[in-house]
């Protein structure tokens, strides 16, 4: 249908990058030439795309004028180094790392704030927000008209894959060591991750808030268009390989109509609502799927103004790669 | 010092019962004859106590007039069957199962509401509340004077041992099966528990609230003496063997003085406060310890009235057996 677009994926050998290439492969996105970029560590390796093996190259020497669109999935430092080059070459940027400020690259979740795209000016730069912001935005967007949102309380139970390949390998290695009664030698995580919970994910600031926690608050406010929404969030690293889960408690200013909430969630395309009595889990439900699973929809105990939810989603797919590809599909009209 | 007291432990072969016997063994509690009771399944087996092997007997045929105090740690149904017999025989009851209504057996956490003991009338019956209520009461009691508590929001990440021996064995078995790439056959849990999160623990009622969630709300209100405190709670079963963790967000009506909160937590005997930058974990910190670990003490993001905390505690020890023994130590004066 559309004219093919030449594309670069930076971080193509990573957890998110690999899935992004796979989604581009599966969907009918009009990909012209695909350039797979990474660090010098995996330059030279091959990645399959549409039945051909594509050679991975180093991002450092890449000429961004060869492409019209670049996905950045290699960490915020890489985005900050190379996005300006891409931009100077007239290439649109979709960043998945949180490396660009909101003023330069607005955060967009197609289910929540697609209208941002209508007013976007060159250089085209978008942020695909954190997996947590995507899951919450997809779930809360259809409820915005039903609730007078006052406060959202989130405990985010993050899979180790949220920290990339090395973290996945480390959980597997630690688990095997413990089951074989060998002494545990933490490497990627600074302590035992297997059969344990780590109450902090990444660095924290002087006030004790984690970088990811701050990021979720600002991204969610931005994407929902509610700049003064009160949000409290705690990120916890759990011994799960893939699939983030969110325990969410919403305060409304007015009583919550649970039947209307259920109907709105049921009607949303990107949500799979799990009926009362059952509940969704990361493994078994969310992983590998393109939707946010929502369950345990219930009110408060002795409180009509409360709504409690449990969300789970594939952090790599719906929480990153798929959202970025959806953004590209929206951007596409401006590029061809 | 004190005159020895003859004691029965019902559920002595279980996760909590075994630890209870061990704590009675370690501490200077004046135990006279100790009667270990269970179902007919483990009747006849031996349990070590003060260097002697004690024979486990069936509870059904036990004569409660032989003892002055009975700990019930064998599930609510067993408590409801046998506590009336114990009571009729003039035996004081400490129930750990949540099987007795608050009017008959008030819930007590010595760090929070020891004064209940002053007005206790025969028949002496106390409830040692759920591990979650104990951890939260121990932490919030020293803060009650500092905060104008309006609402508490809790995501309780429960270790599998919270469900007893079989659940512990099941997590180990499932993990080994998955690591050895054998097909998974869930038995105790109805689905994969290893490397997964289950968003519901036990049965839930018509409004979608879990039994444990309801129990936490009523016990915490009772123990803190705040009958109209707003509490929202979500229980999640996590793939951790021992050690519950709680992500807690507290709303105060007035701004929170974080320095005063830290000082109060630091001063509390039953709390180990972990300084900013670090955080406590179930494995490595809480398990095997007699205190509640508190960390990630921080305010809200753009909100002065909020306090966020992360708690972790040994669910079997501090969350059950130890609290029950502490209650016995308070009761003792009335018994000898
Ligand atoms: N994982 C998630 O669930 C998730 C969700 C949302 C957003 N994100 C974000 O997506 C980004 C990637 O995460 P990930 O989980 O895919 O990490 P990952 O598995 O560790 O992969 C990192 C990727 O970045 C590349 N890379 C690292 N340093 C580089 C450098 N100096 N120059 C060029 N390429 C470099 C790696 O290439 P080599 O093979 O050469 O090392 C690899 O392709 C991060 O910013 C992360 O925060 C992740
Ligand atoms: N685990 C925790 O973290 C925790 C914390 C707070 C409270 N609790 C409560 O403590 C109680 C025990 O939990 P647990 O984790 O120790 O369970 P567990 O490991 O499964 O042990 C159950 C114990 O109860 C006995 N029992 C079962 N059915 C019986 C019957 N019909 N008659 C007599 N004894 C019977 C078992 O004896 P056999 O050996 O004969 O089967 C065993 O000693 C539960 O009510 C639980 O809710 C547990």
XYZ file of C-alpha atoms and ligand atoms in Angstrom:
768
model
C 0.000 0.000 0.000
C 2.347 2.701 1.271
C 5.761 3.528 -0.164
C 8.512 1.606 1.669
C 10.519 3.485 4.270
C 14.180 2.883 5.070
C 14.565 2.297 8.777
C 17.327 1.947 11.393
C 16.963 0.040 14.671
C 19.592 1.004 17.225
C 19.994 -1.728 19.850
C 18.753 -4.369 17.401
C 20.454 -7.207 19.293
C 18.814 -6.339 22.622
C 15.680 -7.606 24.330
C 13.524 -4.791 22.958
C 15.347 -4.362 19.649
C 15.007 -8.026 18.676
C 11.281 -7.956 19.394
C 10.911 -4.710 17.467
C 12.523 -6.292 14.391
C 10.253 -9.304 14.824
C 7.122 -7.097 14.983
C 8.223 -5.175 11.871
C 8.670 -8.574 10.238
C 5.207 -9.814 11.233
C 3.124 -6.731 10.531
C 2.474 -5.113 7.199
C 4.681 -2.122 7.924
C 6.167 -0.855 4.662
C 9.845 -1.455 5.480
C 12.308 -0.559 2.714
C 15.900 -1.226 3.719
C 16.312 -2.162 7.371
C 19.583 -1.199 9.082
C 20.340 -3.047 12.303
C 22.723 -1.230 14.611
C 24.344 -2.020 17.932
C 27.688 -1.584 19.677
C 30.939 -3.015 18.331
C 30.329 -6.063 20.555
C 27.701 -7.583 18.319
C 28.572 -5.832 15.053
C 28.979 -8.499 12.375
C 26.365 -10.872 13.790
C 23.261 -11.689 11.774
C 19.550 -11.175 12.527
C 16.761 -12.742 10.452
C 14.251 -10.381 8.833
C 11.705 -11.442 6.214
C 13.655 -14.655 5.512
C 17.000 -12.899 5.019
C 19.899 -12.615 7.436
C 20.763 -8.960 7.969
C 24.223 -8.012 9.197
C 24.338 -5.944 12.429
C 26.582 -2.874 12.174
C 28.104 -0.423 14.600
C 25.974 2.649 15.247
C 29.073 4.902 15.526
C 29.823 4.884 11.812
C 26.236 4.856 10.578
C 25.113 7.494 8.086
C 21.617 8.490 9.233
C 20.851 10.153 5.901
C 20.308 6.624 4.575
C 17.069 6.291 6.582
C 13.863 8.193 7.150
C 13.093 6.689 10.573
C 15.230 5.445 13.467
C 14.098 3.473 16.529
C 16.406 4.006 19.511
C 16.387 0.983 21.845
C 19.893 0.981 23.274
C 19.683 3.005 26.473
C 19.384 6.743 27.161
C 23.091 7.518 26.710
C 23.083 6.080 23.188
C 19.941 8.058 22.348
C 21.478 11.280 23.622
C 24.650 10.666 21.583
C 23.080 9.703 18.282
C 19.558 11.168 18.116
C 20.948 14.651 17.304
C 22.847 13.121 14.364
C 19.729 11.389 13.114
C 17.792 14.589 13.448
C 20.447 16.620 11.587
C 20.185 14.099 8.742
C 16.400 14.682 8.565
C 15.545 11.309 10.073
C 12.506 10.907 12.329
C 13.287 9.476 15.763
C 11.247 7.162 18.002
C 13.057 6.776 21.305
C 12.331 3.882 23.676
C 14.958 4.732 26.286
C 13.551 7.817 28.005
C 16.702 9.627 26.874
C 14.995 12.710 25.405
C 13.131 15.432 27.324
C 9.356 15.680 26.823
C 9.714 19.114 25.176
C 11.847 17.612 22.394
C 10.138 14.242 22.070
C 6.603 13.986 23.478
C 5.625 10.649 25.029
C 2.794 9.022 23.127
C 0.627 5.958 23.682
C -1.663 5.593 20.657
C -4.588 4.442 22.824
C -4.333 7.564 25.022
C -2.920 10.643 23.276
C -2.653 10.034 19.514
C -3.680 13.641 18.857
C -0.141 14.751 19.733
C 0.840 13.500 16.281
C -1.478 16.013 14.572
C 0.529 18.961 15.793
C 3.990 17.468 15.573
C 6.535 19.664 13.784
C 9.843 18.675 12.209
C 12.245 17.385 13.426
C 9.866 14.511 14.145
C 10.815 13.056 17.506
C 8.623 10.888 19.742
C 9.162 8.998 22.957
C 7.633 5.597 23.518
C 7.242 5.786 27.298
C 8.174 3.200 29.918
C 6.301 -0.105 29.996
C 4.568 1.010 33.193
C 3.296 4.237 31.652
C 2.026 2.352 28.609
C 0.126 -0.259 30.670
C -1.418 2.384 32.912
C -2.264 4.771 30.078
C -3.924 2.028 28.022
C -6.011 1.071 31.065
C -6.881 4.520 32.382
C -7.566 6.291 29.073
C -10.956 4.591 28.589
C -11.831 5.336 32.238
C -10.971 9.043 32.178
C -14.517 10.056 31.367
C -15.987 7.785 34.044
C -13.800 8.693 37.011
C -12.874 11.992 38.538
C -9.267 10.900 38.923
C -7.712 12.293 42.054
C -4.872 9.948 42.871
C -3.278 6.795 41.523
C -1.276 4.439 43.659
C 0.885 1.888 41.878
C 3.160 -0.903 42.953
C 4.977 -1.955 39.794
C 6.293 -5.536 39.931
C 8.881 -5.540 37.171
C 10.198 -8.602 35.376
C 13.981 -8.897 35.192
C 13.823 -8.507 31.393
C 12.910 -4.870 32.080
C 16.671 -4.565 32.748
C 17.714 -6.270 29.539
C 19.430 -9.500 28.457
C 22.009 -9.691 31.210
C 19.363 -9.547 33.929
C 17.451 -12.434 32.329
C 20.596 -14.555 32.232
C 21.409 -13.668 35.828
C 18.020 -14.821 37.185
C 18.395 -18.142 35.358
C 21.973 -18.593 36.606
C 21.159 -17.679 40.221
C 18.134 -19.991 40.287
C 20.167 -22.933 38.984
C 22.930 -22.256 41.515
C 20.475 -22.214 44.410
C 18.630 -25.356 43.299
C 21.959 -27.145 42.993
C 23.024 -25.866 46.428
C 26.024 -24.070 44.950
C 27.176 -20.816 46.556
C 25.408 -17.803 45.103
C 27.557 -15.251 43.320
C 25.493 -12.222 42.336
C 26.851 -10.396 39.288
C 24.292 -8.254 37.444
C 22.137 -7.678 40.534
C 24.077 -6.756 43.656
C 22.365 -9.485 45.713
C 20.176 -12.573 45.464
C 17.414 -12.030 42.901
C 16.141 -15.607 42.660
C 13.300 -16.286 45.153
C 13.681 -12.712 46.420
C 12.250 -9.206 45.848
C 14.390 -6.119 45.319
C 12.619 -2.955 46.423
C 14.590 -0.593 44.250
C 15.124 -0.637 40.510
C 18.035 1.419 39.229
C 19.346 4.605 40.776
C 17.401 6.811 43.170
C 17.590 10.550 43.790
C 18.221 12.611 46.917
C 14.571 12.309 47.955
C 14.663 8.528 47.622
C 12.586 8.273 44.440
C 13.863 5.953 41.735
C 14.582 7.223 38.229
C 11.932 4.852 36.864
C 9.418 6.006 39.486
C 9.929 9.665 38.531
C 9.745 8.723 34.881
C 6.428 6.932 35.312
C 4.880 9.897 37.111
C 5.871 12.443 34.478
C 5.088 10.203 31.502
C 1.692 9.175 32.821
C 0.678 12.755 33.568
C 1.809 13.758 30.085
C 0.136 10.902 28.218
C -3.152 11.182 30.128
C -3.078 14.973 29.800
C -3.505 15.348 33.567
C -0.448 17.380 34.644
C -1.462 17.637 38.292
C -2.668 14.061 38.830
C -1.333 12.722 42.117
C 0.601 9.527 41.520
C 2.535 7.473 43.991
C 4.602 4.629 42.646
C 6.959 1.992 43.988
C 8.957 -0.182 41.611
C 9.887 -3.673 42.764
C 12.096 -6.109 40.888
C 10.502 -9.566 41.025
C 11.918 -12.983 40.065
C 9.863 -13.230 36.874
C 11.584 -13.403 33.485
C 9.036 -11.649 31.278
C 5.839 -9.729 31.998
C 5.380 -6.714 34.264
C 2.489 -6.558 36.727
C 0.890 -3.548 38.373
C -1.158 -3.396 41.530
C -3.206 -0.223 41.059
C -5.478 1.669 43.390
C -7.353 4.637 41.965
C -9.032 7.379 44.009
C -11.902 9.143 42.342
C -13.541 12.313 43.678
C -16.956 10.748 43.116
C -18.321 7.221 43.656
C -17.087 4.658 41.142
C -19.660 2.955 38.918
C -18.101 -0.509 38.694
C -20.468 -1.737 35.995
C -19.550 1.220 33.790
C -15.837 0.656 34.474
C -16.131 -2.996 33.475
C -18.030 -2.080 30.334
C -15.442 0.519 29.307
C -12.550 -1.892 29.889
C -14.390 -4.645 28.014
C -14.922 -2.297 25.053
C -11.274 -1.214 24.757
C -9.415 -2.925 21.902
C -6.047 -3.041 23.637
C -7.389 -4.509 26.876
C -8.212 -8.095 27.750
C -10.523 -7.971 30.746
C -10.392 -11.028 32.980
C -13.666 -11.667 34.773
C -14.043 -11.797 38.535
C -13.048 -15.049 40.149
C -10.125 -15.439 37.768
C -7.140 -13.094 37.330
C -4.388 -12.617 34.744
C -0.738 -13.565 35.293
C 2.391 -12.492 33.416
C 3.368 -16.077 32.477
C 0.384 -17.807 30.903
C -1.532 -14.678 29.944
C 0.360 -11.477 29.147
C 3.674 -12.688 27.729
C 3.694 -12.759 23.947
C 0.417 -10.835 23.713
C -0.364 -7.425 22.265
C -2.828 -6.312 24.936
C -2.836 -5.207 28.539
C -4.514 -7.788 30.774
C -6.753 -6.267 33.450
C -8.262 -8.208 36.326
C -9.372 -8.051 39.952
C -11.533 -5.043 39.135
C -13.108 -4.156 42.459
C -14.140 -1.214 44.586
C -12.760 -0.168 47.937
C -13.524 -1.771 51.278
C -16.059 0.644 52.839
C -15.236 3.238 50.187
C -17.297 4.052 47.127
C -14.673 6.364 45.614
C -12.066 3.701 45.090
C -11.204 1.378 42.238
C -8.637 -1.421 42.509
C -7.093 -3.173 39.528
C -4.391 -5.668 38.661
C -2.661 -5.222 35.304
C -0.160 -7.409 33.579
C 1.512 -6.900 30.243
C 4.420 -8.087 28.134
C 6.994 -5.444 29.067
C 9.082 -6.050 25.958
C 6.245 -6.299 23.464
C 3.234 -4.162 24.469
C 5.423 -2.281 26.955
C 8.032 -1.232 24.405
C 8.473 -2.626 20.893
C 4.825 -2.784 19.881
C 4.022 0.722 21.143
C 7.001 2.057 19.171
C 5.826 0.330 15.987
C 2.313 1.699 16.546
C 3.840 5.185 16.816
C 5.681 4.592 13.558
C 2.415 3.596 11.910
C 0.915 6.904 13.000
C 4.005 8.871 11.891
C 4.204 7.168 8.532
C 1.906 9.557 6.691
C 4.281 12.417 7.345
C 7.288 10.447 6.133
C 6.265 9.060 2.757
C 11.603 -17.355 87.451
C 7.930 -18.024 86.845
C 6.118 -21.237 87.606
C 6.139 -23.598 84.589
C 3.009 -23.754 82.469
C 1.746 -26.820 80.631
C 1.152 -25.983 76.997
C -0.374 -27.498 73.856
C 0.612 -26.587 70.297
C -1.989 -27.595 67.726
C -0.432 -27.833 64.271
C 3.002 -28.551 65.763
C 4.268 -30.205 62.590
C 3.399 -27.264 60.355
C 5.408 -24.304 59.123
C 4.226 -22.034 61.935
C 3.901 -24.723 64.612
C 7.468 -25.966 64.164
C 8.822 -22.439 64.471
C 6.643 -21.804 67.506
C 8.104 -24.868 69.254
C 11.579 -23.696 68.287
C 10.973 -20.213 69.745
C 9.596 -21.718 72.984
C 12.773 -23.828 73.046
C 15.104 -20.856 72.526
C 13.488 -18.297 74.832
C 13.207 -18.457 78.598
C 9.492 -19.128 78.518
C 8.530 -21.254 81.559
C 7.294 -24.320 79.681
C 6.153 -27.204 81.887
C 4.909 -30.159 79.844
C 4.627 -29.470 76.133
C 1.957 -31.353 74.175
C 2.433 -31.412 70.424
C -0.741 -32.020 68.458
C -1.596 -32.454 64.802
C -3.828 -34.542 62.584
C -3.650 -38.317 62.421
C -1.299 -37.967 59.430
C 1.691 -37.017 61.516
C 0.611 -38.428 64.883
C 3.434 -40.609 66.166
C 6.264 -38.607 64.629
C 8.821 -36.915 66.885
C 9.782 -33.251 67.322
C 12.861 -32.103 69.282
C 12.296 -29.789 72.228
C 14.959 -28.930 74.794
C 17.093 -31.902 73.718
C 14.271 -34.424 73.995
C 12.165 -35.933 71.246
C 8.483 -35.301 71.922
C 5.857 -37.535 70.351
C 3.199 -35.773 68.226
C -0.363 -36.822 69.064
C -3.742 -36.443 67.445
C -5.679 -33.376 68.553
C -9.031 -35.215 68.382
C -8.416 -37.252 71.505
C -6.534 -34.608 73.481
C -7.743 -33.722 76.972
C -7.386 -29.941 77.196
C -7.676 -29.987 80.974
C -4.040 -31.147 80.962
C -2.842 -27.692 79.865
C -3.258 -24.060 80.852
C -2.466 -22.607 77.425
C -3.027 -23.768 73.850
C -1.601 -22.290 70.644
C -3.802 -23.003 67.619
C -1.732 -23.103 64.412
C -3.606 -25.600 62.252
C -6.050 -23.536 60.218
C -9.346 -21.824 61.084
C -11.497 -24.963 60.860
C -9.382 -26.753 63.476
C -9.548 -23.707 65.745
C -13.306 -23.518 65.442
C -13.626 -27.234 66.237
C -11.322 -27.422 69.231
C -11.022 -23.955 70.810
C -14.443 -24.335 72.485
C -13.214 -27.602 74.071
C -10.041 -25.933 75.301
C -12.070 -23.075 76.673
C -14.505 -25.402 78.445
C -11.516 -27.051 80.100
C -10.351 -23.667 81.422
C -7.428 -23.443 79.020
C -6.322 -20.076 77.598
C -6.262 -19.927 73.793
C -3.951 -18.067 71.439
C -5.203 -18.524 67.907
C -2.968 -17.945 64.863
C -5.484 -18.954 62.215
C -7.978 -16.101 62.198
C -10.619 -18.667 63.115
C -12.213 -16.745 66.010
C -14.248 -13.531 65.769
C -12.730 -10.369 67.240
C -15.445 -10.176 69.914
C -14.364 -13.549 71.314
C -10.622 -13.281 70.758
C -9.235 -9.768 70.268
C -6.308 -9.401 67.861
C -3.195 -8.180 69.649
C 0.250 -7.081 68.527
C 2.300 -6.343 71.655
C 4.029 -3.368 70.015
C 0.664 -1.762 69.169
C -2.195 -2.640 71.541
C -0.829 -4.491 74.608
C -3.364 -2.688 76.819
C -6.066 -5.071 75.568
C -4.544 -7.634 77.950
C -5.310 -5.440 80.972
C -9.034 -5.783 80.504
C -9.145 -9.358 79.290
C -11.701 -11.518 81.078
C -11.872 -15.310 81.312
C -12.093 -17.343 79.138
C -8.768 -15.944 77.989
C -8.742 -15.968 74.204
C -6.488 -13.926 71.945
C -5.878 -13.789 68.214
C -2.407 -13.354 66.830
C -3.351 -11.532 63.617
C -2.156 -12.177 60.069
C 1.492 -11.584 59.216
C 0.478 -8.527 57.203
C -1.401 -6.952 60.123
C 1.564 -7.603 62.436
C 4.115 -6.033 60.086
C 1.931 -2.998 59.455
C 0.940 -2.552 63.098
C 4.543 -2.780 64.297
C 5.519 -0.135 61.749
C 2.572 2.232 62.087
C 2.152 2.158 65.876
C 5.202 4.373 66.504
C 4.025 6.748 63.751
C 0.459 7.174 64.972
C 1.297 10.265 66.985
C 3.230 11.829 64.103
C 0.776 11.334 61.264
C -2.869 12.176 60.916
C -3.566 8.831 59.258
C -6.226 9.119 56.593
C -5.618 6.206 54.287
C -3.244 3.297 53.898
C -2.578 1.604 50.618
C -0.854 -1.759 50.694
C 0.328 -4.234 48.115
C 1.245 -7.348 50.100
C 3.740 -9.589 48.298
C 3.314 -12.892 50.116
C 5.856 -15.698 50.238
C 4.533 -19.155 49.365
C 5.221 -20.324 52.924
C 2.293 -18.101 53.923
C 0.239 -20.994 52.525
C 2.093 -23.678 54.472
C 4.431 -26.600 53.777
C 2.791 -27.862 50.625
C 3.101 -24.491 48.923
C 6.825 -24.376 49.721
C 7.349 -27.820 48.229
C 5.337 -26.869 45.167
C 7.437 -23.801 44.343
C 10.627 -25.876 44.621
C 9.180 -28.650 42.468
C 7.827 -26.299 39.781
C 11.112 -24.388 39.594
C 13.130 -27.587 39.151
C 10.732 -28.818 36.460
C 11.006 -25.584 34.508
C 14.808 -25.418 34.771
C 15.014 -29.003 33.561
C 12.612 -28.217 30.713
C 10.129 -30.789 31.953
C 6.404 -30.153 31.478
C 4.910 -28.188 34.330
C 2.216 -29.894 36.376
C 0.693 -27.502 38.898
C -0.701 -29.256 41.974
C -1.020 -27.036 45.045
C -1.359 -23.817 43.031
C -3.757 -24.011 40.103
C -1.165 -22.642 37.659
C 2.520 -21.822 37.258
C 3.860 -20.211 40.450
C 7.576 -20.355 39.623
C 8.761 -17.175 37.847
C 5.194 -15.876 37.966
C 2.909 -13.720 40.146
C -0.567 -14.782 41.261
C -2.816 -11.804 41.907
C -5.174 -13.577 44.250
C -4.440 -15.465 47.448
C -7.162 -17.809 48.643
C -10.861 -17.337 48.147
C -12.546 -14.039 47.324
C -16.027 -12.757 48.122
C -18.846 -11.447 45.948
C -17.279 -7.977 45.838
C -13.956 -9.396 44.671
C -12.051 -8.897 47.931
C -9.908 -11.776 49.148
C -10.452 -13.334 52.582
C -6.931 -12.300 53.569
C -7.506 -8.764 52.287
C -10.674 -8.378 54.381
C -8.869 -9.896 57.342
C -5.995 -7.436 57.098
C -8.346 -4.466 56.992
C -10.337 -5.488 60.059
C -7.306 -6.645 62.068
C -5.269 -3.538 61.329
C -8.139 -1.213 62.249
C -8.621 -3.177 65.472
C -4.965 -3.358 66.475
C -4.259 0.299 65.678
C -7.490 1.343 67.396
C -8.583 3.243 64.289
C -11.925 1.679 63.333
C -12.609 4.013 60.427
C -9.132 4.090 58.893
C -9.371 3.731 55.115
C -7.284 0.801 53.978
C -6.936 -0.603 50.505
C -5.021 -3.815 50.135
C -4.073 -6.206 47.353
C -2.458 -9.536 48.149
C -0.109 -11.045 45.587
C 1.515 -14.465 45.797
C 5.157 -14.139 44.758
C 7.741 -16.848 43.983
C 9.646 -16.334 47.239
C 9.900 -19.169 49.773
C 10.025 -17.202 53.030
C 9.575 -13.533 53.898
C 6.575 -11.317 53.131
C 7.069 -7.832 51.707
C 4.719 -4.853 51.761
C 4.708 -1.837 49.517
C 2.947 0.792 51.640
C 1.713 4.261 50.837
C 0.284 6.313 53.699
C -1.876 9.423 53.318
C -1.772 11.855 56.197
C -4.141 14.792 56.614
C -1.164 17.032 57.362
C 2.345 17.300 55.883
C 4.667 14.449 56.856
C 7.805 15.295 58.818
C 10.192 12.738 57.332
C 12.951 13.381 59.862
C 10.546 12.696 62.723
C 9.261 9.557 60.985
C 12.802 8.260 60.561
C 13.620 9.030 64.187
C 10.499 7.215 65.447
C 11.203 4.149 63.307
C 14.837 4.171 64.378
C 13.793 4.261 68.046
C 11.357 1.324 67.810
C 12.747 -1.924 69.258
C 10.953 -4.224 66.823
C 12.005 -2.303 63.721
C 15.252 -2.404 61.793
C 15.382 0.759 59.733
C 17.443 0.498 56.552
C 18.938 3.799 55.525
C 18.276 5.510 52.212
C 20.302 4.221 49.293
C 19.940 0.657 50.545
C 16.741 -1.355 51.098
C 15.781 -4.554 52.894
C 14.902 -7.826 51.151
C 13.104 -10.918 52.458
C 16.024 -13.260 51.709
C 19.211 -11.827 53.173
C 17.529 -9.514 55.694
C 14.159 -10.435 57.160
C 14.133 -14.235 57.136
C 15.129 -15.699 60.497
C 14.925 -12.315 62.224
C 12.652 -11.076 64.995
C 12.095 -7.573 63.647
C 10.235 -5.858 60.833
C 12.636 -4.387 58.292
C 11.621 -0.951 57.029
C 13.236 0.828 54.113
C 12.674 3.200 51.203
C 11.197 5.735 53.612
C 10.285 8.640 51.366
C 7.657 11.296 50.837
C 5.313 11.698 47.899
C 6.199 13.105 44.500
C 4.808 16.681 44.644
C 2.842 15.816 47.789
C 3.792 16.690 51.330
C 1.032 14.585 52.909
C 2.343 11.269 51.715
C 4.696 8.691 53.175
C 5.959 5.670 51.252
C 7.563 2.649 52.871
C 8.773 -0.829 52.022
C 8.480 -3.466 54.754
C 9.742 -6.984 54.847
C 9.407 -9.536 57.597
C 9.711 -13.248 58.322
C 6.065 -14.280 57.867
C 6.462 -17.467 59.883
C 8.520 -16.008 62.712
C 7.724 -12.330 63.366
C 4.537 -12.679 61.310
C 3.140 -15.569 63.340
C 5.032 -17.730 65.853
C 6.984 -14.986 67.585
C 3.980 -12.682 67.977
C 2.028 -15.575 69.516
C 4.814 -16.305 72.003
C 4.996 -12.604 72.871
C 1.260 -12.687 73.564
C 1.797 -15.717 75.798
C 4.473 -13.826 77.700
C 1.964 -11.049 78.352
C -0.781 -13.516 79.302
C 1.445 -15.511 81.620
C 0.843 -13.399 84.691
C -2.836 -14.273 84.634
C -2.122 -17.979 84.273
C 0.376 -18.810 87.019
N 13.378 -4.376 28.485
C 12.236 -3.724 28.635
O 11.244 -4.266 29.120
C 12.125 -2.283 28.212
C 10.860 -1.688 28.180
C 10.769 -0.345 27.804
C 11.916 0.349 27.468
N 13.137 -0.269 27.533
C 14.327 0.503 27.186
O 14.857 0.028 25.951
C 16.277 0.165 25.955
C 16.935 -1.184 25.623
O 16.598 -2.113 26.638
P 16.828 -3.681 26.476
O 16.060 -4.310 27.567
O 16.568 -4.135 25.072
O 18.405 -3.835 26.801
P 19.417 -5.005 26.415
O 18.722 -6.306 26.245
O 20.528 -4.933 27.399
O 19.980 -4.595 24.973
C 20.737 -3.417 24.825
C 20.928 -3.131 23.346
O 21.621 -1.880 23.227
C 22.819 -2.070 22.508
N 23.860 -1.192 23.017
C 24.349 -1.135 24.275
N 25.319 -0.199 24.352
C 25.432 0.346 23.120
C 26.266 1.347 22.546
N 27.164 2.013 23.276
N 26.115 1.638 21.235
C 25.205 0.971 20.493
N 24.394 0.015 20.973
C 24.515 -0.287 22.263
C 23.156 -3.524 22.706
O 24.024 -3.945 21.661
P 25.192 -5.038 21.841
O 24.571 -6.368 21.430
O 26.216 -4.601 20.862
O 25.652 -5.022 23.249
C 21.773 -4.169 22.630
O 21.371 -4.264 21.286
C 16.649 0.697 27.338
O 16.779 2.088 27.282
C 15.442 0.335 28.177
O 15.272 1.220 29.275
C 13.247 -1.569 27.884
N 2.584 -19.683 57.245
C 2.479 -18.427 57.640
O 3.241 -17.566 57.252
C 1.373 -18.024 58.587
C 1.405 -16.750 59.164
C 0.373 -16.385 60.027
C -0.637 -17.291 60.282
N -0.641 -18.527 59.696
C -1.741 -19.439 59.996
O -1.250 -20.510 60.775
C -1.977 -21.699 60.472
C -1.011 -22.818 60.093
O -0.306 -22.440 58.915
P 1.006 -23.209 58.420
O 1.603 -22.323 57.401
O 1.850 -23.638 59.548
O 0.371 -24.506 57.670
P 1.061 -25.914 57.345
O 2.521 -25.779 57.156
O 0.285 -26.473 56.207
O 0.803 -26.803 58.647
C -0.504 -27.163 59.047
C -0.465 -27.786 60.433
O -1.805 -28.004 60.820
C -1.989 -29.385 61.100
N -3.332 -29.823 60.735
C -3.910 -29.761 59.527
N -5.140 -30.268 59.572
C -5.357 -30.667 60.848
C -6.440 -31.269 61.535
N -7.578 -31.566 60.907
N -6.294 -31.535 62.840
C -5.149 -31.238 63.470
N -4.088 -30.673 62.881
C -4.204 -30.387 61.583
C -0.919 -30.095 60.273
O -0.675 -31.362 60.844
P -0.249 -32.646 59.985
O 1.261 -32.702 60.001
O -0.851 -33.782 60.774
O -0.829 -32.527 58.600
C 0.234 -29.125 60.462
O 0.835 -29.300 61.695
C -2.949 -21.322 59.352
O -4.200 -21.008 59.891
C -2.334 -20.082 58.770
O -3.292 -19.233 58.178
C 0.347 -18.911 58.861
